[in-house]
Coordinates of C-alpha atoms in Angstrom, one line a residue:
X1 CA 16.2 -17.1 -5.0
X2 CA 18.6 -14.2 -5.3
X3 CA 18.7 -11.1 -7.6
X4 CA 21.4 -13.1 -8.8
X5 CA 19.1 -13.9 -11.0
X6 CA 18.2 -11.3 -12.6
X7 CA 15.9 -12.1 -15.6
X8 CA 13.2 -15.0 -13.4
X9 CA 13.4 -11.4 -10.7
X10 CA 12.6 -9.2 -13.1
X11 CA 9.8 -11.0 -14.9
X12 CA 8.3 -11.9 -12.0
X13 CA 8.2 -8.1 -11.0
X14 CA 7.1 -6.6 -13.8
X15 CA 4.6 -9.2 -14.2
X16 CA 3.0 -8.2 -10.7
X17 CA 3.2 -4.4 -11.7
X18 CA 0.8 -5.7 -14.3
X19 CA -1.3 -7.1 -12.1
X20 CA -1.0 -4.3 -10.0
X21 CA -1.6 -1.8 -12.0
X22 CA -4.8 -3.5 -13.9
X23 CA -6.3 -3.9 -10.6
X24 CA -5.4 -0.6 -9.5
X25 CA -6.6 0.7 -13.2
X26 CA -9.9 -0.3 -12.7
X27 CA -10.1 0.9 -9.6
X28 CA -8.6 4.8 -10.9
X29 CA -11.4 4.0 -13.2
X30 CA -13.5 3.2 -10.7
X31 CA -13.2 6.3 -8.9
X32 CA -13.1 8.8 -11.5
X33 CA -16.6 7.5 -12.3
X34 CA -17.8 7.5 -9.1
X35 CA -16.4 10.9 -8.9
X36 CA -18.6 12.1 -11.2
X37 CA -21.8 10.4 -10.4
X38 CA -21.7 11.0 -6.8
X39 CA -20.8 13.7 -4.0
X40 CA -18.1 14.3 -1.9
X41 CA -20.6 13.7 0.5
X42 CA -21.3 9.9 -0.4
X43 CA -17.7 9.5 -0.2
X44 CA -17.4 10.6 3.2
X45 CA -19.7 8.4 4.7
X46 CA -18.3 5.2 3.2
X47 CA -14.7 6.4 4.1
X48 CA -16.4 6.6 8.0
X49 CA -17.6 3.2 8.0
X50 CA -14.8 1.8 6.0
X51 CA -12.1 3.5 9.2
X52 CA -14.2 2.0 11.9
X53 CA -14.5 -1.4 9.9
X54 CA -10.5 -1.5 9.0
X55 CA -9.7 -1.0 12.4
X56 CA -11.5 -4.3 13.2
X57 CA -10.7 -6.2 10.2
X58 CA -7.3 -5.4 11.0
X59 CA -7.6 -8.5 12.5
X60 CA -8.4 -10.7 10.0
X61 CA -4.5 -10.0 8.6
X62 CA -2.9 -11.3 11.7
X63 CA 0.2 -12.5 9.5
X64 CA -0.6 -16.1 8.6
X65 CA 0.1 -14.7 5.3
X66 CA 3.7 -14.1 6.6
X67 CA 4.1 -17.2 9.0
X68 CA 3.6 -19.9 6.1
X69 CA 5.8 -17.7 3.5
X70 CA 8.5 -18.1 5.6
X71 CA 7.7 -21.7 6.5
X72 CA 9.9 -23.3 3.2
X73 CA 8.0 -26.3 3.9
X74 CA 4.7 -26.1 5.9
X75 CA 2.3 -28.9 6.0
X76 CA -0.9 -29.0 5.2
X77 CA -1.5 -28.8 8.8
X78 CA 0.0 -25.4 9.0
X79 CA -2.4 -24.3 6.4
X80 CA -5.3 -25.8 8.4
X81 CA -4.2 -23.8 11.3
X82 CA -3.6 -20.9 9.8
X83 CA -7.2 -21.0 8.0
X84 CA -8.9 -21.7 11.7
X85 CA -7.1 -18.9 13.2
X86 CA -8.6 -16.5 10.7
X87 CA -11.7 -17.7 10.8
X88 CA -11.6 -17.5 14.6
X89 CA -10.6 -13.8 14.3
X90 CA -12.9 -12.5 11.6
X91 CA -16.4 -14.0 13.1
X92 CA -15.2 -11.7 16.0
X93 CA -14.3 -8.6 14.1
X94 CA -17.3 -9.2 12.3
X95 CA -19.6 -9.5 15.3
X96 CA -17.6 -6.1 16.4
X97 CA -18.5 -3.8 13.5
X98 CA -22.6 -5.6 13.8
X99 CA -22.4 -4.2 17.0
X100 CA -20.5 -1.2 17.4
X101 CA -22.0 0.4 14.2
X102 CA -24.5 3.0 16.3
X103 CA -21.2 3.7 18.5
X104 CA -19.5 4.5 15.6
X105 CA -22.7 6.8 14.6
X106 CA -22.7 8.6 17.7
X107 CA -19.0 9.3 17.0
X108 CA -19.4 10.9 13.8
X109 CA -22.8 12.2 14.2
X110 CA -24.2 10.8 11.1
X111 CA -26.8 7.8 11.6
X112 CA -26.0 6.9 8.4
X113 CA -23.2 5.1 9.0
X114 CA -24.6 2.4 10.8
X115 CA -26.7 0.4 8.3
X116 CA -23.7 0.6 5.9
X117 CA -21.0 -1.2 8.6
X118 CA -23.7 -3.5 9.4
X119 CA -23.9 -4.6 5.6
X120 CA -20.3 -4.0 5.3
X121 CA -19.9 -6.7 8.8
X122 CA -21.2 -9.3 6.5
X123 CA -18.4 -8.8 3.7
X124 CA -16.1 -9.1 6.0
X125 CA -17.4 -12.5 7.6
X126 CA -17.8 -13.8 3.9
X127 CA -13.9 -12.9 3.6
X128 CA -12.9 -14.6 5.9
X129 CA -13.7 -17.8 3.9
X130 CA -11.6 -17.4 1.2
X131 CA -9.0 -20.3 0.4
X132 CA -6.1 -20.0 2.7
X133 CA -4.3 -22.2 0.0
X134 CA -4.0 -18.8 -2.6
X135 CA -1.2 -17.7 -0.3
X136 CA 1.1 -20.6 -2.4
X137 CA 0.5 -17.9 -5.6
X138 CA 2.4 -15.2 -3.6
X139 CA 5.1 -18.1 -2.2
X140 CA 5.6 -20.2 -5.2
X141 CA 5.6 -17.2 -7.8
X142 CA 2.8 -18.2 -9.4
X143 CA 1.5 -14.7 -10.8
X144 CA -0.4 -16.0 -13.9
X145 CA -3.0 -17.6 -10.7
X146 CA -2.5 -14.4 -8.3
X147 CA -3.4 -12.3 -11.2
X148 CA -6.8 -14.0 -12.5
X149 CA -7.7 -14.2 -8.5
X150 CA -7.1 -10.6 -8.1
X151 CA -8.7 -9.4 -11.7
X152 CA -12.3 -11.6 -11.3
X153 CA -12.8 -10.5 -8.2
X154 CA -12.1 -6.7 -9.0
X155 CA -13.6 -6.5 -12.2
X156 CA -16.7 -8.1 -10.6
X157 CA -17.0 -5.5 -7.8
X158 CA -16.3 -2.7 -10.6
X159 CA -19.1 -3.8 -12.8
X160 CA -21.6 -4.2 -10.2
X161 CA -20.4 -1.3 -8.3
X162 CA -20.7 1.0 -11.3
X163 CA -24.2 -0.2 -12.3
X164 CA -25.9 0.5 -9.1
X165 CA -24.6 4.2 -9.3
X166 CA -26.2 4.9 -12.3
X167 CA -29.4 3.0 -10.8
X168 CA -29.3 4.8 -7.3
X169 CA -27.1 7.5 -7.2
X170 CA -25.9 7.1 -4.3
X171 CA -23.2 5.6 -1.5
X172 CA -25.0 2.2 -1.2
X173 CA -23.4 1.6 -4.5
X174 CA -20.2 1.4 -3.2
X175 CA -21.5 -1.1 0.0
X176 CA -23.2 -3.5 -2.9
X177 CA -19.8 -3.6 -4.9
X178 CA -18.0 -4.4 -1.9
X179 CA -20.1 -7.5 -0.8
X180 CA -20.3 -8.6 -4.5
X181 CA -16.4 -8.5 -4.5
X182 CA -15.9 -10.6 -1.0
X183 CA -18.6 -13.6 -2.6
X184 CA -16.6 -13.6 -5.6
X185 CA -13.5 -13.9 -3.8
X186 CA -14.6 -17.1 -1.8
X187 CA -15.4 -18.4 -4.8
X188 CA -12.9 -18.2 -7.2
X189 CA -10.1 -19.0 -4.2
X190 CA -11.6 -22.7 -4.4
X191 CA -11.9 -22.4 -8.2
X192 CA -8.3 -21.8 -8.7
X193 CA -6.7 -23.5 -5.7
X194 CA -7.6 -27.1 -5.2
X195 CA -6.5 -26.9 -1.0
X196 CA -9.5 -27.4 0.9
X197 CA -8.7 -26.6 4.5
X198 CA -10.2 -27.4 7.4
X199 CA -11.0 -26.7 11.1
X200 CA -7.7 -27.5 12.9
X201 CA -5.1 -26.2 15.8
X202 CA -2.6 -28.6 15.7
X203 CA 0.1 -26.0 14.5
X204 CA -1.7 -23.4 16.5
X205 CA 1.7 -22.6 18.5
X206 CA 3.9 -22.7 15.2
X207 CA 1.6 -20.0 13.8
X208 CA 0.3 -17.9 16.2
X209 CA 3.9 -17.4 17.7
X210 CA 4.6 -15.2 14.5
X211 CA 1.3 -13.8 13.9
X212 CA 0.9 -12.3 17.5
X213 CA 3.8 -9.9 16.9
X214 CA 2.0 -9.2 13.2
X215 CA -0.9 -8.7 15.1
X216 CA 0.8 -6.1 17.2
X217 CA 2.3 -4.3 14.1
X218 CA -0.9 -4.6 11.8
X219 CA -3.0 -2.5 14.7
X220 CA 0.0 0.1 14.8
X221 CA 0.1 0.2 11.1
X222 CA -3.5 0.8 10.4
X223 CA -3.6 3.4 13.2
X224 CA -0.6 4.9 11.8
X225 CA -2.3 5.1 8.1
X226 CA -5.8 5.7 9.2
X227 CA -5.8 7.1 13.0
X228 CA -5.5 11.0 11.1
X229 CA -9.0 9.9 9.1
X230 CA -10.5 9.7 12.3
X231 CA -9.6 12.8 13.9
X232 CA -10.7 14.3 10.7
X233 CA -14.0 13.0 10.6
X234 CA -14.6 13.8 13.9
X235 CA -14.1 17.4 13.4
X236 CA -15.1 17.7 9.6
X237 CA -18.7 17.2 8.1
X238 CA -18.9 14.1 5.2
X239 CA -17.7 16.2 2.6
X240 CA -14.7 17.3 3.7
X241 CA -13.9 13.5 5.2
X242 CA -14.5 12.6 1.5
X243 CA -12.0 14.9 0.0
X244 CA -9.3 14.3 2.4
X245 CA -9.8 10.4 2.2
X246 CA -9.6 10.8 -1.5
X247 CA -6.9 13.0 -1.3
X248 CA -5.0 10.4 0.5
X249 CA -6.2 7.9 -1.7
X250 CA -4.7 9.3 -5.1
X251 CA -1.5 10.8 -3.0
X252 CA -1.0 7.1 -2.6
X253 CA -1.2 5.8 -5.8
X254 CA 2.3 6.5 -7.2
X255 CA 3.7 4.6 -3.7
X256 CA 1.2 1.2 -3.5
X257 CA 0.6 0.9 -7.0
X258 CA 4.9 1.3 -8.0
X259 CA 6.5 -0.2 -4.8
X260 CA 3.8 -3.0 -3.7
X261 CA 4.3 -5.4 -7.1
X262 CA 8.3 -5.0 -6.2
X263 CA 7.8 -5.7 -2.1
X264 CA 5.8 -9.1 -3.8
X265 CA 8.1 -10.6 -5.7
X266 CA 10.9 -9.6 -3.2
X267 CA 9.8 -10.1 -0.1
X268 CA 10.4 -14.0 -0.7
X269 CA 13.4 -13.7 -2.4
X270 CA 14.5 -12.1 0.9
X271 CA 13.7 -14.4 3.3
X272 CA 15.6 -17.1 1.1
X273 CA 19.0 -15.5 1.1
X274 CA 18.4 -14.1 5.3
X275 CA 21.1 -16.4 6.5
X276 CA 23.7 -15.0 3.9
X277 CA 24.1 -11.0 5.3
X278 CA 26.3 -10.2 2.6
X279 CA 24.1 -11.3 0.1
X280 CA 20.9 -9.5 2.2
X281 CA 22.6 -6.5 2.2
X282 CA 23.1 -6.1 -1.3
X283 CA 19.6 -7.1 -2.3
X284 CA 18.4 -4.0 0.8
X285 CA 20.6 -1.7 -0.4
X286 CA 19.4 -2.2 -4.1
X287 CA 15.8 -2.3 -3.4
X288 CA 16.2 0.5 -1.1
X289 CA 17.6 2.8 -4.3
X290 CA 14.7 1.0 -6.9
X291 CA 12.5 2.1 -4.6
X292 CA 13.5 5.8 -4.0
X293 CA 14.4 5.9 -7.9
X294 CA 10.5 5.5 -8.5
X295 CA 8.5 6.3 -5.6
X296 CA 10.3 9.8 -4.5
X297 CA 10.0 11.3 -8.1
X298 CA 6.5 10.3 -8.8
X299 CA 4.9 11.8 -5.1
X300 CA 6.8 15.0 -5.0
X301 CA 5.6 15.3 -8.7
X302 CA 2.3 14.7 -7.7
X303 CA 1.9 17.0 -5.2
X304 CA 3.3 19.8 -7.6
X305 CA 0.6 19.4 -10.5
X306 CA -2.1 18.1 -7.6
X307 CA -4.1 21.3 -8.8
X308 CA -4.2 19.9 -12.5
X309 CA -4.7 16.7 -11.9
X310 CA -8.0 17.2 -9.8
X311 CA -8.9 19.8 -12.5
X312 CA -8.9 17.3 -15.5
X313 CA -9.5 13.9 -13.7
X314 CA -12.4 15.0 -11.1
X315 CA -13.6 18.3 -11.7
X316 CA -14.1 21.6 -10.0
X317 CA -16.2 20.2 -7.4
X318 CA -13.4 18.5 -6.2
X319 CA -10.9 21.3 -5.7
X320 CA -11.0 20.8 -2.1
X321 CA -9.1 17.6 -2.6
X322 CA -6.2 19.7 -3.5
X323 CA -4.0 20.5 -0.3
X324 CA -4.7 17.4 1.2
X325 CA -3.1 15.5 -2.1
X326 CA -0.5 17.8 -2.1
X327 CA 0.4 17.4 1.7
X328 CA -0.6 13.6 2.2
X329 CA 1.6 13.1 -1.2
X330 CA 5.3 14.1 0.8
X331 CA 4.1 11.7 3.3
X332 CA 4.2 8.6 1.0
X333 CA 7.4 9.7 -0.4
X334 CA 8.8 9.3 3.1
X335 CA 7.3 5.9 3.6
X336 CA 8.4 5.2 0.3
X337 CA 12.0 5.6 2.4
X338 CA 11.3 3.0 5.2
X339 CA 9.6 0.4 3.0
X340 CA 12.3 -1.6 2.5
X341 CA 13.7 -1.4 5.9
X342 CA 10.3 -2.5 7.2
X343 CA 10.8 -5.6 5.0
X344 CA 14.3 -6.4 6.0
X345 CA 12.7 -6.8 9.9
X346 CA 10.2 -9.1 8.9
X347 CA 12.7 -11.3 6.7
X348 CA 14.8 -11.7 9.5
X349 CA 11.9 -11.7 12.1
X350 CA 12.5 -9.0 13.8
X351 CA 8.4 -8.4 14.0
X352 CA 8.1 -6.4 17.2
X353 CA 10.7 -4.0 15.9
X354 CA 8.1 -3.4 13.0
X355 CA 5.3 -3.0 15.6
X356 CA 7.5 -0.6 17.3
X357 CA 7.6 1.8 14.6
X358 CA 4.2 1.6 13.7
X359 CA 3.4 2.6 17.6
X360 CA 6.0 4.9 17.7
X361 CA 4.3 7.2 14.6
X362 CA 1.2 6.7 16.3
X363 CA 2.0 8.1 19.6
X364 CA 4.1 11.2 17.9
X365 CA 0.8 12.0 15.5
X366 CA -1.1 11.5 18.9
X367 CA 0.6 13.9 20.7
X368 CA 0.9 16.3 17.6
X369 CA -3.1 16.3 17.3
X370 CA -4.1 16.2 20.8
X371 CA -1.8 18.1 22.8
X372 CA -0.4 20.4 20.4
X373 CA -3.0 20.9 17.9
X374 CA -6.2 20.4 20.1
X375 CA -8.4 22.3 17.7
X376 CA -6.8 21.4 14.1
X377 CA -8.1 21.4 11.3
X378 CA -8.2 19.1 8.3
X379 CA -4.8 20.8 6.6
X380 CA -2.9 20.8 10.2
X381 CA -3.7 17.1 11.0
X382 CA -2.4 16.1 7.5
X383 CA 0.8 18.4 8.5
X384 CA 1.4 16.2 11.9
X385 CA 0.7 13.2 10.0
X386 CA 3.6 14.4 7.9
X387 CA 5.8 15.3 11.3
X388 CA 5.0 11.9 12.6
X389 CA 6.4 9.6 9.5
X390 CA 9.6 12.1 9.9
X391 CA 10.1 10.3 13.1
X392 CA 9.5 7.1 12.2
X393 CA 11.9 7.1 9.4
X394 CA 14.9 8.4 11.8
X395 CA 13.6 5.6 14.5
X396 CA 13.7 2.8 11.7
X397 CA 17.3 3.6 10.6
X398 CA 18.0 3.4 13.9
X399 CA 17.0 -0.2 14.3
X400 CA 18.3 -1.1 11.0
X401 CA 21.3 -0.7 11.7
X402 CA 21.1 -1.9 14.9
X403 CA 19.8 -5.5 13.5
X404 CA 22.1 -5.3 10.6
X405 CA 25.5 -4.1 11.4
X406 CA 27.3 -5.0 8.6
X407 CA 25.1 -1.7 6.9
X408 CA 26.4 2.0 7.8
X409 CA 24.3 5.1 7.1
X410 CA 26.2 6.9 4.6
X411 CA 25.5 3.6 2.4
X412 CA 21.7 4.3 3.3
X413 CA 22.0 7.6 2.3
X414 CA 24.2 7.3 -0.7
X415 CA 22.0 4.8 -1.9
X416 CA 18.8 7.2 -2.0
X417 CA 21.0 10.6 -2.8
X418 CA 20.8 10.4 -6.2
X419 CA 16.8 10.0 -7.1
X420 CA 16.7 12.8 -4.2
X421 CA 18.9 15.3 -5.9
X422 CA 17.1 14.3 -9.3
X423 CA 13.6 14.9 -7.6
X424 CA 14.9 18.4 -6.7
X425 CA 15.6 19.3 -10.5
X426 CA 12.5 17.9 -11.5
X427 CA 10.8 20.4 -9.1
X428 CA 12.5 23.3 -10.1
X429 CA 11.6 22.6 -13.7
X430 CA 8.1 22.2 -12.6
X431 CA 7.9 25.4 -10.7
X432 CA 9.6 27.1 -14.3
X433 CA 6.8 25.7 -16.3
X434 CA 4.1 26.6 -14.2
X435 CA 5.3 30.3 -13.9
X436 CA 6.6 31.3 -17.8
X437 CA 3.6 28.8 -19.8
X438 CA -0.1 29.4 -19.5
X439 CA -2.3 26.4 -20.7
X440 CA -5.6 25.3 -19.9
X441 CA -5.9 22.2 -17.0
X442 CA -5.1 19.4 -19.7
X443 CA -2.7 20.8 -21.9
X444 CA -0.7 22.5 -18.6
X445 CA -1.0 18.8 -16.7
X446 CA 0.3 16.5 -20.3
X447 CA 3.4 19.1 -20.4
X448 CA 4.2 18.8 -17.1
X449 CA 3.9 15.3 -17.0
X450 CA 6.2 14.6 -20.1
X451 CA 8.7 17.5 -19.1
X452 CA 8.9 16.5 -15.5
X453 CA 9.7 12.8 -16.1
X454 CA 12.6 14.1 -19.4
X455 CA 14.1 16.3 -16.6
X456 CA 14.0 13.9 -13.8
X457 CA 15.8 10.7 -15.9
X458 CA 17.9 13.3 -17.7
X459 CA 19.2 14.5 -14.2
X460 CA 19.3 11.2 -12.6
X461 CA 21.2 9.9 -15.2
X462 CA 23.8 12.7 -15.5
X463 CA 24.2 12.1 -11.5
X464 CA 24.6 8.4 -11.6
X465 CA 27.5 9.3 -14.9
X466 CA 29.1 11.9 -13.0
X467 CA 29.5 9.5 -9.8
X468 CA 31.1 7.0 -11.4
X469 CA 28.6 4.6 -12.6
X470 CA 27.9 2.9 -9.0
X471 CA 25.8 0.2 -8.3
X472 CA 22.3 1.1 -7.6
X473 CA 18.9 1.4 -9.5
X474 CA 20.3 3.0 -12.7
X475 CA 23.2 -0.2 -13.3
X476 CA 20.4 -2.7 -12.2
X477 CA 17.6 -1.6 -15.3
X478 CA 20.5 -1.1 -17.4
X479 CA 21.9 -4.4 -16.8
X480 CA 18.6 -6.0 -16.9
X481 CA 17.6 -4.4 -19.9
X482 CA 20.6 -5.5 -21.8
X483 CA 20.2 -9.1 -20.8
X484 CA 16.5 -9.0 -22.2
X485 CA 17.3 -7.5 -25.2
X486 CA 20.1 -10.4 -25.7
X487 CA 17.4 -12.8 -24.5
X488 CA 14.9 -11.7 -27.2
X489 CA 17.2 -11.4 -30.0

């Protein structure tokens, strides 16, 4: 499949931004409730456990995932394999957080933590159950399934998660929503797949030979997303781990919850065309501008009404969340960047280049925090964590354009010019507002919301005329749009 055609693209992408979003809508809901009910506090200690026990269950995402995706015709074998392997790997990560919970205490210096990874070490065993068969809804484009697997189980973990805060008040709601979530998962993976794998290794080598190098760049990726949290708790009490692991949270939102349904339906779209690099480099360079287009404007936005946003949608005793959304926001709009670059290594299996820039980040934020801010505090290590995604997006052009040398860097940065120069006149209308119009928290945040995102398109779209009309995100949604109005009339 080819963005060639457009229309089966399309739907399927704006059918998993409707997935993504409700499950991501929920989960905004979710949190805002929380917010409320709980304390900063309550937040922070889930947020300790949940660092220690990511690091671990890193392993459970090993890249099977990505091994039988670009299989075009695995056997059921390959399935089986892929199911033991996992299995394998999360009765040891598991076993890992069991244990290593008081370690983890001891770290943090709250005993807390450890009864909550211990409960938490079961989820993550039941996980590890789940159908390995529900990777065909991601393979075969079959969104109406990946979408009821994905809603149950949230809306299931919502409900019960919500109830026991009003019962207890406390962070053990959060550890009973997660296990309810991981049960209902294994379940409704057999429910709406009918593959019923088994214990095998008889395409061990096929498998395993592509997820070792995932393996490699999951554990650099998670350290790169998560290693900052660490430090932080380390040198912050609960509440202040709380707000920043919020902050990063929400800062995220507009990145994830926009660019993650597009990556989907994509990512396999890419791997079909990887032999034709004419036909690759189109599709990079296009999903390279949709996702600037979106991602840049929305972060950057963020991070300039952050103060309103906590205001209306937390509340006061939340203002602490403020700097860290406003900082950790400009680091997703640079990820936002390297995204589809990151994708166009794994398409053509370039794995260990995406574990290289994983590592890469993760020894620059090392050196940052350790070396040259020994005694930093929770603002300065979000400002190396910015510093060290800086790097990593000059390192993974680099390589880029190494693996794929029919693409030059003024393409690159042609392609992304345009939402970048928009995002700048968005700003500077955003600064105007806030300085010459005095409204309370709601009013000020709906007005800079709906004037932000008139300026922004208004620019973009004057840019993209005064250029000449070239091919990028603007002539894609146009075109597509016209061929579903056509289509509809």
């Amino acid at each position: 499949m080819s963005l060639s055609k457009p229309t089966s693209i399309l739907r399927g992408t704006l059918f998993t931004v409707v997935m993504r979003w409700t499950d991501r809508l929920i989960g905004v809901i979710s949190t805002l409730i929380l917010a409320r009910l709980l304390v900063p506090e309550d937040f922070g200690i889930i947020a300790m456990a949940s660092i220690f026990i990511g690091l671990v269950g890193v392993f459970l995402d090993v890249g099977v995932h990505v091994a039988l995706i670009q299989n075009k015709n695995p056997l059921q074998s390959h399935y089986n394999a892929a199911w033991t392997i996992r299995l394998g790997q999360v009765l040891l990560s598991a076993s890992f957080v069991f244990f290593s919970a008081p370690f983890a205490a001891d770290y943090y210096g709250d005993a807390r933590v450890v009864p909550v990874m211990q409960w938490m070490a079961l989820g993550l065993f039941i996980a590890g159950f789940e159908n390995i068969g529900t990777i065909n809804f991601q393979k075969e484009m079959r969104f109406g399934l990946d979408f009821q697997f994905m809603f149950f189980k949230r809306i299931a973990s919502f409900i019960i998660t919500i109830t026991a805060a009003f019962i207890i008040e406390n962070y053990w709601a959060l550890v009973i929503g997660t296990l309810v979530g991981r049960i209902v998962g294994v379940i409704l993976s057999y429910w709406l797949h009918p593959m019923r794998p088994r214990l095998s290794l008889e395409k061990f080598g096929e498998i395993f030979g592509i997820s070792q190098w995932m393996l490699v760049s999951s554990i650099g990726g998670y350290l790169d997303n998560n290693l900052h949290k660490f430090i932080v708790g380390r040198q912050a009490d609960s509440s202040t781990m709380g707000a920043y692991t919020l902050g990063d949270e929400i800062s995220g939102l507009p990145t994830s919850e926009l660019l993650a349904p597009l990556n989907r339906v994509l990512f396999p779209a890419m791997v079909q065309v990887k032999h034709d690099r004419t036909e690759l480099k189109r599709l990079f360079l296009l999903l390279q501008s949709v996702q600037t287009t979106i991602a840049i404007p929305v972060s950057i936005g963020l991070a300039l009404i952050a103060s309103d946003v906590v205001a209306v949608l937390l509340g006061e005793k939340w203002f602490v969340v403020v700097p860290f959304l406003q900082i950790l926001a400009i680091v997703h709009s640079i990820n936002a960047i390297t995204t589809s670059c990151g994708y166009i290594l794994l398409t053509l299996g370039w794995v260990r280049y995406s574990a290289t820039i994983a590592w890469l980040q993760v020894v620059c934020f090392i050196v940052i925090a350790f070396l040259l801010l020994p005694d930093s505090n929770a603002v300065e290590i979000a400002v190396a964590r910015v510093i060290s995604v800086l790097v990593g997006l000059s390192v993974v052009f680099t390589l880029l354009l190494r693996v794929m040398k029919n693409i030059k860097l003024w393409e690159i940065i042609r392609s992304i010019s345009r939402p970048v120069i928009a995002t700048i006149v968005m700003a500077l209308s955003i600064f105007w507002i806030k300085t010459v119009i005095v409204l309370s928290p709601f009013f000020s945040l709906v007005t800079e919301i709906i004037v932000g995102a008139f300026v922004y398109v208004f620019a973009l779209g004057s840019i993209w005329l005064l250029f000449g009309r070239p091919a990028g995100a603007e002539s894609y949604f146009t075109d597509k749009l016209i061929v579903l109005r056509r289509e509809n009339n």
